[in-house]
Amino acid sequence: MPHSVSNGRGLPLLAAIAVALLFSAPLLIGLGGTMAPAFGFMPELAPGNGFAQLLDDPRFIPALKLTIKTGTIATLLVLLLTILALVCLNRTRWWRWMLAALPPLLAIPHAAFAVGLVFLVAPSGWIVRLFSPWLTSWERPPADWVVPDAGGWSLIAGLVMKEAPFLLLAAAAQLPRLNVDALLKIGLTLGYSPARCWSRLILPSLYPRIRLTLFVILAFNLSVVDMALLLGPGNPPTLSVLLLSYVNEPGFRAAASAGALILAVGMAIFFFAVMLVERFIAIVANRRRESGHRGHGSGLFRQVGKYSVVAITLCSVLTLIALLLWSFTQRWRFPSALPDSWTMRHWLGRSDLLLDPLWATTLFATFCCIATLIAAVVWLEAERLGAVKKIDWLWYVPLFIPQITLLFGWQAASLITATDGLWLTVAYAHWVYTLPYVVLILAVAWRELDPNWNNAASVLGAGYWKVLFRIRLPLLIKPVLQAMAVAVAVSVAQYLPTALLGAGRHNTLAIEVVTSFGGVDRRVIATLAVLQSLLPLIVFSLALLIPAVIQKKQQQHS
Amino acid sequence: MKALRVEQLTLTLPNGVKLCDQLSFTIEPGRVLALMGPSGSGKSSILGWLTGTLAKEIHADGKLWLGETSLLNVPTEKRRLGLMLQQDYLFPHMSVDQNLKFGLQSGDKATRERKIADSLENAGLTGLRYANPATLSGGQRSRVSLLRSLLSEPHALLLDEPFARLDSQRRQQIREFTWDACKKLPVLLVTHDKADVPAHADVLELEDNHA
Amino acid sequence: MTLFPQILRKCLLACALFIPTQLLHAASIDDSWEDVLEEAKGQTVYFNAWGGSDRINAYLEWVGKRLESEYGVTLNHVKIGDIAEVVGQLEAAKAVGRDTDGNVDLMWVNGENFAALKRNKLLFGSFANVLPNTAFVKQAPSVTHDFSVPVEGLESPWGGAQLVFIYDSANTKTPPQSATELLSFIKEGGRFSYPAPPAFHGTTMIKQLLSELTEDAAALAKPVEEADFDAVTKPLWAYLDEMNPLLWGKGKSWSTSGEHTRQLLDDGEVDIAISFNPNEATAAVKSGQLADTVRTYAFSEGTIGNTHFVTIPYNAKASAGAMVAANFLVSPEAQARKADPEYWGDPTVLDIDAVPEDMRAKFTDIDLGVWALPLGSGKTLSEPHASWAQALEAAWIERYGQ
């Protein structure tokens, strides 16, 4: 029997409704504020026919094509890489190293990672420097490619390297439930190669479990702004970036809003198309499974797969090291493999340059961390007490609607209500974009915790709050800390909400990294990017360390 | 069919404990060798070594022959040693028919269909050909699982406590079905239950390593 | 370390945002300077200025500290990528009727953006005429006319600029001296990139090329509507058609800013960088961003130069504070520091001879270094009329931007 507050379900219901309203109001206002200008209902703010303006721009169609290309290819490669890693690395000694490398890679903000990637793969980048001139005989950087390239491949590379860890972790978390060992044993003794065992036996069960994550990634890849600004082509840019440039251009808000709607609707159509492709693949896969073909399980495939996954992971790690090196560089000219001279100046010399954005970032992250945790606990408790039903789809909404589609409208609303530029407005937006992750992470553990713990405590005379704070939260300390760490990581990485709603007044590290790229001293950007990456890394480490320390203390006492 | 022969098998745990020491046996086609012993005596590890899926921490030394061919450097999927585990592991995303077809070697479509129809009929499962495995009883699942193994045309069959999960009524029925179905193969049966061992079987007792 | 008080201040600032702001009555141009100073005390001035250079950002940090201590004005540098965005925001604000308490108090502007602000009546007024320090300003043509648009005190001059090129004398012995020579240089394997318009350095480069290549140079001084655009620009497009495929990025990828080309120069990916600051190279060499062997030059027949300004929007909340800040920005003290490559290296708009005698040495003592544009070496050409920028940008994007 669940223990409940003295006044029954009323209070939790009210609190949960407040959370749901606070969460969904900006979604509605945002959509409305984007639709109204698009359809000409805000002639003062957004004169003209947005759709016509959009079609008139010769960059629109190329930008749309580019977006579909980069988004689709990046997502396919994310899936491919995840499968390769599962098939070729699982049950090898690399697997544990891989799993250890993933969370830090995941925690690195996109913008910081993008900056590092440019340092790595440009013609004068670190990879070329490492092999020049002794191997390549290049005394000067080659002129055969540039970064960012016009085809969007740098952007694709960045998205894949950043999103593949996300999917792979989601998949790895599901493996224990799939009996992989037994399925492999059965498949192998029936004469199928390991790769075929994966493709015919394990993936069909795994895919439905990681499908939602894959769709979140697809939505992200199709609408990403910060990474596209840093790694994407400029002429034309991706659709999101083009639309962002409209919003700030006099008289183009209608076009921006219309484009944001097209992006959202296009994405929905795209999802539908992906589902059709899934059906088709399922039919083909079914046929192949029935055929009984064993093929010649080629060990070469596994070797190639293994080394490509390892190489890509290594590149990600190199990216971070490149950032770190540049932040301590005085001079580092081509083709030196390491900086020619070093300095601490970028870290120590200009404290204001680092401390101001660090402070702004920390403030938002701290707020998000606390406010989302409270909201998530309120909601999950109300759910546990039976005051509200489970509505997990709600939390996915902001992850599936392109950020620009919501934020253009929210920005329009904030202009009208004169709330743009306020700290609270920006913090609110961070909260909305962080809450889904916190609720979804916490929900698993919250729902699974044995209700008898509650009952045992209640029987001993503990009231509701005592049970919550002394029993439930301490028992769930690991997921709670993880959710808080994710909240910090998500908030630290937010670029667009801060840029659009902050009226330029809240210079977080994300803003500094993105806006200063291409202009400011590379060494300073590297320093900012390292700092931006350090925050989530520190918080994730704390989330791992604190429960371990607590456990150790308890063991000492006993 | 050829005999399955193990020579001088020694399995050593990382802590130095030997799961088996200098174990040798031969199983002729049509014979059943029952490997008996309490849990932890290394029965499953021996099966793992035979199929080539032994955990890497365990050090193995010994020889494995099928007829005159050494199987040691052959990857699991090429050894063609059929395996039945305690759980039947029917693939949940496939029907009974698809599970069997997955086991069946590729080839002419009509022949394959007939083989499946025949084997289902022999097992008394004809009506369940297109059923979802989740709707089958334990005994039915167990039979389908064995059929799937046999249809892959293994050179020997390894059974790891195959009857342990069945209720006692069904158990005898499935035992008979199993011994009848693998008459022509060398069969290795791992069990801790004497009742599982058929009358015509040879028995090899393993020592308890916990001591 | 001053870390703690700073955090405290930020804390208070964050809290202050939750408190309804007190109503401030806007300063008027007719107020006496003493009244303006009085009113400015305690105000926070949001200065929207390009934030793409950490040296400039650092300079503005210094300005903020000086304003705080001297006048009690808090300067908040709002770092933006392109001031055109702010023009758009002001138009939006006007459209929704937000005529007071605007977000922007002071903005860094010139050329077509100033023209747009003036045309749409988004400016505070002729405040520059009442700033005491305006007395020291050298009344050059580029100060009274911003890209041929009369300034009329609506903006206050801040610094001078000229298009210059930076090259590494260790790699390039004879850098090209004209548009034509530049093309041959590239054809012979020289590496070059100009930022894609509407990036500011890109647009300026296009204007430079146009003014050299066109057969009707007189048309550029007048509004673009009065000219036969296609005829005037025809040689430019022919030139670019030939040059673009040979550039860094093969005419498909573009550098994003002058600073980007400077980085590419240091990486060896290009041979010549574009700058709008004759002293930028000195600053860059001293901070370790460029090699000691770089030199700066302008084309032998001269390059485009202009003046950049600060102005106050019509709906500024802290207009008094903004006027005090604008006045400080043209003070001999602030201008001398700005002209020093140690800090920024932006040429002054003051007439050194008009500056009080004790301040003159601050200007004459500045060591520009061998890396900067040698004094008196680059002839300055005037900017085309403000309306040309947008027309050229649109035409460039139409041709090469997709």
PDB file of N, CA and C in Angstrom, chain A residues 444-486:
ATOM      1  N   VAL A 444      13.301   5.454 -14.711  1.00  0.00           N
ATOM      2  CA  VAL A 444      13.585   4.016 -14.713  1.00  0.00           C
ATOM      3  C   VAL A 444      13.803   3.531 -13.284  1.00  0.00           C
ATOM      4  N   ALA A 445      14.740   4.210 -12.604  1.00  0.00           N
ATOM      5  CA  ALA A 445      15.074   3.769 -11.250  1.00  0.00           C
ATOM      6  C   ALA A 445      13.914   4.017 -10.288  1.00  0.00           C
ATOM      7  N   TRP A 446      13.257   5.155 -10.455  1.00  0.00           N
ATOM      8  CA  TRP A 446      12.175   5.548  -9.554  1.00  0.00           C
ATOM      9  C   TRP A 446      11.055   4.519  -9.563  1.00  0.00           C
ATOM     10  N   ARG A 447      10.727   4.055 -10.773  1.00  0.00           N
ATOM     11  CA  ARG A 447       9.608   3.113 -10.894  1.00  0.00           C
ATOM     12  C   ARG A 447      10.013   1.717 -10.454  1.00  0.00           C
ATOM     13  N   GLU A 448      11.308   1.402 -10.590  1.00  0.00           N
ATOM     14  CA  GLU A 448      11.723   0.036 -10.285  1.00  0.00           C
ATOM     15  C   GLU A 448      11.996  -0.184  -8.806  1.00  0.00           C
ATOM     16  N   LEU A 449      12.213   0.908  -8.078  1.00  0.00           N
ATOM     17  CA  LEU A 449      12.564   0.742  -6.659  1.00  0.00           C
ATOM     18  C   LEU A 449      11.436   0.009  -5.934  1.00  0.00           C
ATOM     19  N   ASP A 450      11.811  -1.030  -5.234  1.00  0.00           N
ATOM     20  CA  ASP A 450      10.856  -1.878  -4.528  1.00  0.00           C
ATOM     21  C   ASP A 450      10.015  -1.044  -3.564  1.00  0.00           C
ATOM     22  N   PRO A 451       8.688  -1.028  -3.732  1.00  0.00           N
ATOM     23  CA  PRO A 451       7.833  -0.202  -2.853  1.00  0.00           C
ATOM     24  C   PRO A 451       7.903  -0.654  -1.402  1.00  0.00           C
ATOM     25  N   ASN A 452       8.405  -1.866  -1.180  1.00  0.00           N
ATOM     26  CA  ASN A 452       8.487  -2.344   0.208  1.00  0.00           C
ATOM     27  C   ASN A 452       9.437  -1.508   1.047  1.00  0.00           C
ATOM     28  N   TRP A 453      10.424  -0.859   0.392  1.00  0.00           N
ATOM     29  CA  TRP A 453      11.311   0.024   1.144  1.00  0.00           C
ATOM     30  C   TRP A 453      10.477   1.132   1.787  1.00  0.00           C
ATOM     31  N   ASN A 454       9.592   1.720   0.986  1.00  0.00           N
ATOM     32  CA  ASN A 454       8.716   2.764   1.507  1.00  0.00           C
ATOM     33  C   ASN A 454       7.873   2.243   2.650  1.00  0.00           C
ATOM     34  N   ASN A 455       7.289   1.076   2.384  1.00  0.00           N
ATOM     35  CA  ASN A 455       6.371   0.518   3.363  1.00  0.00           C
ATOM     36  C   ASN A 455       7.090   0.210   4.664  1.00  0.00           C
ATOM     37  N   ALA A 456       8.297  -0.365   4.516  1.00  0.00           N
ATOM     38  CA  ALA A 456       9.054  -0.718   5.710  1.00  0.00           C
ATOM     39  C   ALA A 456       9.297   0.516   6.568  1.00  0.00           C
ATOM     40  N   ALA A 457       9.629   1.631   5.898  1.00  0.00           N
ATOM     41  CA  ALA A 457       9.912   2.856   6.642  1.00  0.00           C
ATOM     42  C   ALA A 457       8.641   3.422   7.257  1.00  0.00           C
ATOM     43  N   SER A 458       7.538   3.366   6.511  1.00  0.00           N
ATOM     44  CA  SER A 458       6.287   3.921   7.015  1.00  0.00           C
ATOM     45  C   SER A 458       5.834   3.153   8.235  1.00  0.00           C
ATOM     46  N   VAL A 459       5.975   1.845   8.179  1.00  0.00           N
ATOM     47  CA  VAL A 459       5.560   1.014   9.303  1.00  0.00           C
ATOM     48  C   VAL A 459       6.328   1.416  10.556  1.00  0.00           C
ATOM     49  N   LEU A 460       7.579   1.856  10.352  1.00  0.00           N
ATOM     50  CA  LEU A 460       8.384   2.294  11.494  1.00  0.00           C
ATOM     51  C   LEU A 460       8.000   3.691  11.956  1.00  0.00           C
ATOM     52  N   GLY A 461       6.996   4.287  11.318  1.00  0.00           N
ATOM     53  CA  GLY A 461       6.496   5.564  11.774  1.00  0.00           C
ATOM     54  C   GLY A 461       7.054   6.765  11.060  1.00  0.00           C
ATOM     55  N   ALA A 462       7.789   6.574   9.939  1.00  0.00           N
ATOM     56  CA  ALA A 462       8.335   7.705   9.201  1.00  0.00           C
ATOM     57  C   ALA A 462       7.248   8.346   8.353  1.00  0.00           C
ATOM     58  N   GLY A 463       7.179   9.677   8.389  1.00  0.00           N
ATOM     59  CA  GLY A 463       6.196  10.382   7.578  1.00  0.00           C
ATOM     60  C   GLY A 463       6.628  10.452   6.127  1.00  0.00           C
ATOM     61  N   TYR A 464       5.760  11.054   5.295  1.00  0.00           N
ATOM     62  CA  TYR A 464       6.015  11.085   3.865  1.00  0.00           C
ATOM     63  C   TYR A 464       7.366  11.712   3.534  1.00  0.00           C
ATOM     64  N   TRP A 465       7.630  12.895   4.097  1.00  0.00           N
ATOM     65  CA  TRP A 465       8.858  13.606   3.722  1.00  0.00           C
ATOM     66  C   TRP A 465      10.089  12.866   4.220  1.00  0.00           C
ATOM     67  N   LYS A 466       9.947  12.267   5.392  1.00  0.00           N
ATOM     68  CA  LYS A 466      11.082  11.529   5.929  1.00  0.00           C
ATOM     69  C   LYS A 466      11.396  10.334   5.025  1.00  0.00           C
ATOM     70  N   VAL A 467      10.344   9.663   4.578  1.00  0.00           N
ATOM     71  CA  VAL A 467      10.551   8.519   3.680  1.00  0.00           C
ATOM     72  C   VAL A 467      11.234   8.988   2.403  1.00  0.00           C
ATOM     73  N   LEU A 468      10.754  10.131   1.880  1.00  0.00           N
ATOM     74  CA  LEU A 468      11.299  10.612   0.616  1.00  0.00           C
ATOM     75  C   LEU A 468      12.789  10.957   0.763  1.00  0.00           C
ATOM     76  N   PHE A 469      13.076  11.731   1.830  1.00  0.00           N
ATOM     77  CA  PHE A 469      14.446  12.256   1.928  1.00  0.00           C
ATOM     78  C   PHE A 469      15.410  11.279   2.599  1.00  0.00           C
ATOM     79  N   ARG A 470      14.919  10.402   3.472  1.00  0.00           N
ATOM     80  CA  ARG A 470      15.831   9.514   4.189  1.00  0.00           C
ATOM     81  C   ARG A 470      15.903   8.135   3.563  1.00  0.00           C
ATOM     82  N   ILE A 471      14.875   7.758   2.834  1.00  0.00           N
ATOM     83  CA  ILE A 471      14.866   6.396   2.279  1.00  0.00           C
ATOM     84  C   ILE A 471      14.989   6.422   0.754  1.00  0.00           C
ATOM     85  N   ARG A 472      14.006   7.047   0.120  1.00  0.00           N
ATOM     86  CA  ARG A 472      13.921   6.942  -1.323  1.00  0.00           C
ATOM     87  C   ARG A 472      15.129   7.584  -2.027  1.00  0.00           C
ATOM     88  N   LEU A 473      15.358   8.855  -1.734  1.00  0.00           N
ATOM     89  CA  LEU A 473      16.446   9.560  -2.426  1.00  0.00           C
ATOM     90  C   LEU A 473      17.814   8.937  -2.121  1.00  0.00           C
ATOM     91  N   PRO A 474      18.124   8.613  -0.837  1.00  0.00           N
ATOM     92  CA  PRO A 474      19.418   7.971  -0.594  1.00  0.00           C
ATOM     93  C   PRO A 474      19.552   6.623  -1.303  1.00  0.00           C
ATOM     94  N   LEU A 475      18.472   5.856  -1.350  1.00  0.00           N
ATOM     95  CA  LEU A 475      18.555   4.565  -2.037  1.00  0.00           C
ATOM     96  C   LEU A 475      18.825   4.776  -3.525  1.00  0.00           C
ATOM     97  N   LEU A 476      18.298   5.872  -4.060  1.00  0.00           N
ATOM     98  CA  LEU A 476      18.435   6.131  -5.494  1.00  0.00           C
ATOM     99  C   LEU A 476      19.555   7.120  -5.773  1.00  0.00           C
ATOM    100  N   ILE A 477      20.533   7.209  -4.870  1.00  0.00           N
ATOM    101  CA  ILE A 477      21.543   8.253  -5.004  1.00  0.00           C
ATOM    102  C   ILE A 477      22.278   8.172  -6.347  1.00  0.00           C
ATOM    103  N   LYS A 478      22.553   6.970  -6.822  1.00  0.00           N
ATOM    104  CA  LYS A 478      23.296   6.853  -8.090  1.00  0.00           C
ATOM    105  C   LYS A 478      22.546   7.462  -9.270  1.00  0.00           C
ATOM    106  N   PRO A 479      21.313   6.986  -9.538  1.00  0.00           N
ATOM    107  CA  PRO A 479      20.587   7.612 -10.657  1.00  0.00           C
ATOM    108  C   PRO A 479      20.314   9.092 -10.442  1.00  0.00           C
ATOM    109  N   VAL A 480      20.092   9.501  -9.196  1.00  0.00           N
ATOM    110  CA  VAL A 480      19.839  10.929  -8.941  1.00  0.00           C
ATOM    111  C   VAL A 480      21.070  11.742  -9.330  1.00  0.00           C
ATOM    112  N   LEU A 481      22.236  11.296  -8.903  1.00  0.00           N
ATOM    113  CA  LEU A 481      23.458  12.031  -9.245  1.00  0.00           C
ATOM    114  C   LEU A 481      23.725  11.983 -10.742  1.00  0.00           C
ATOM    115  N   GLN A 482      23.454  10.834 -11.349  1.00  0.00           N
ATOM    116  CA  GLN A 482      23.642  10.754 -12.802  1.00  0.00           C
ATOM    117  C   GLN A 482      22.729  11.735 -13.521  1.00  0.00           C
ATOM    118  N   ALA A 483      21.469  11.778 -13.088  1.00  0.00           N
ATOM    119  CA  ALA A 483      20.526  12.702 -13.717  1.00  0.00           C
ATOM    120  C   ALA A 483      20.995  14.138 -13.536  1.00  0.00           C
ATOM    121  N   MET A 484      21.528  14.443 -12.350  1.00  0.00           N
ATOM    122  CA  MET A 484      22.006  15.802 -12.110  1.00  0.00           C
ATOM    123  C   MET A 484      23.206  16.106 -13.008  1.00  0.00           C
ATOM    124  N   ALA A 485      24.086  15.142 -13.174  1.00  0.00           N
ATOM    125  CA  ALA A 485      25.240  15.349 -14.035  1.00  0.00           C
ATOM    126  C   ALA A 485      24.808  15.576 -15.476  1.00  0.00           C
ATOM    127  N   VAL A 486      23.830  14.791 -15.909  1.00  0.00           N
ATOM    128  CA  VAL A 486      23.331  14.983 -17.276  1.00  0.00           C
ATOM    129  C   VAL A 486      22.713  16.369 -17.405  1.00  0.00           C
TER     130      VAL A 486
END
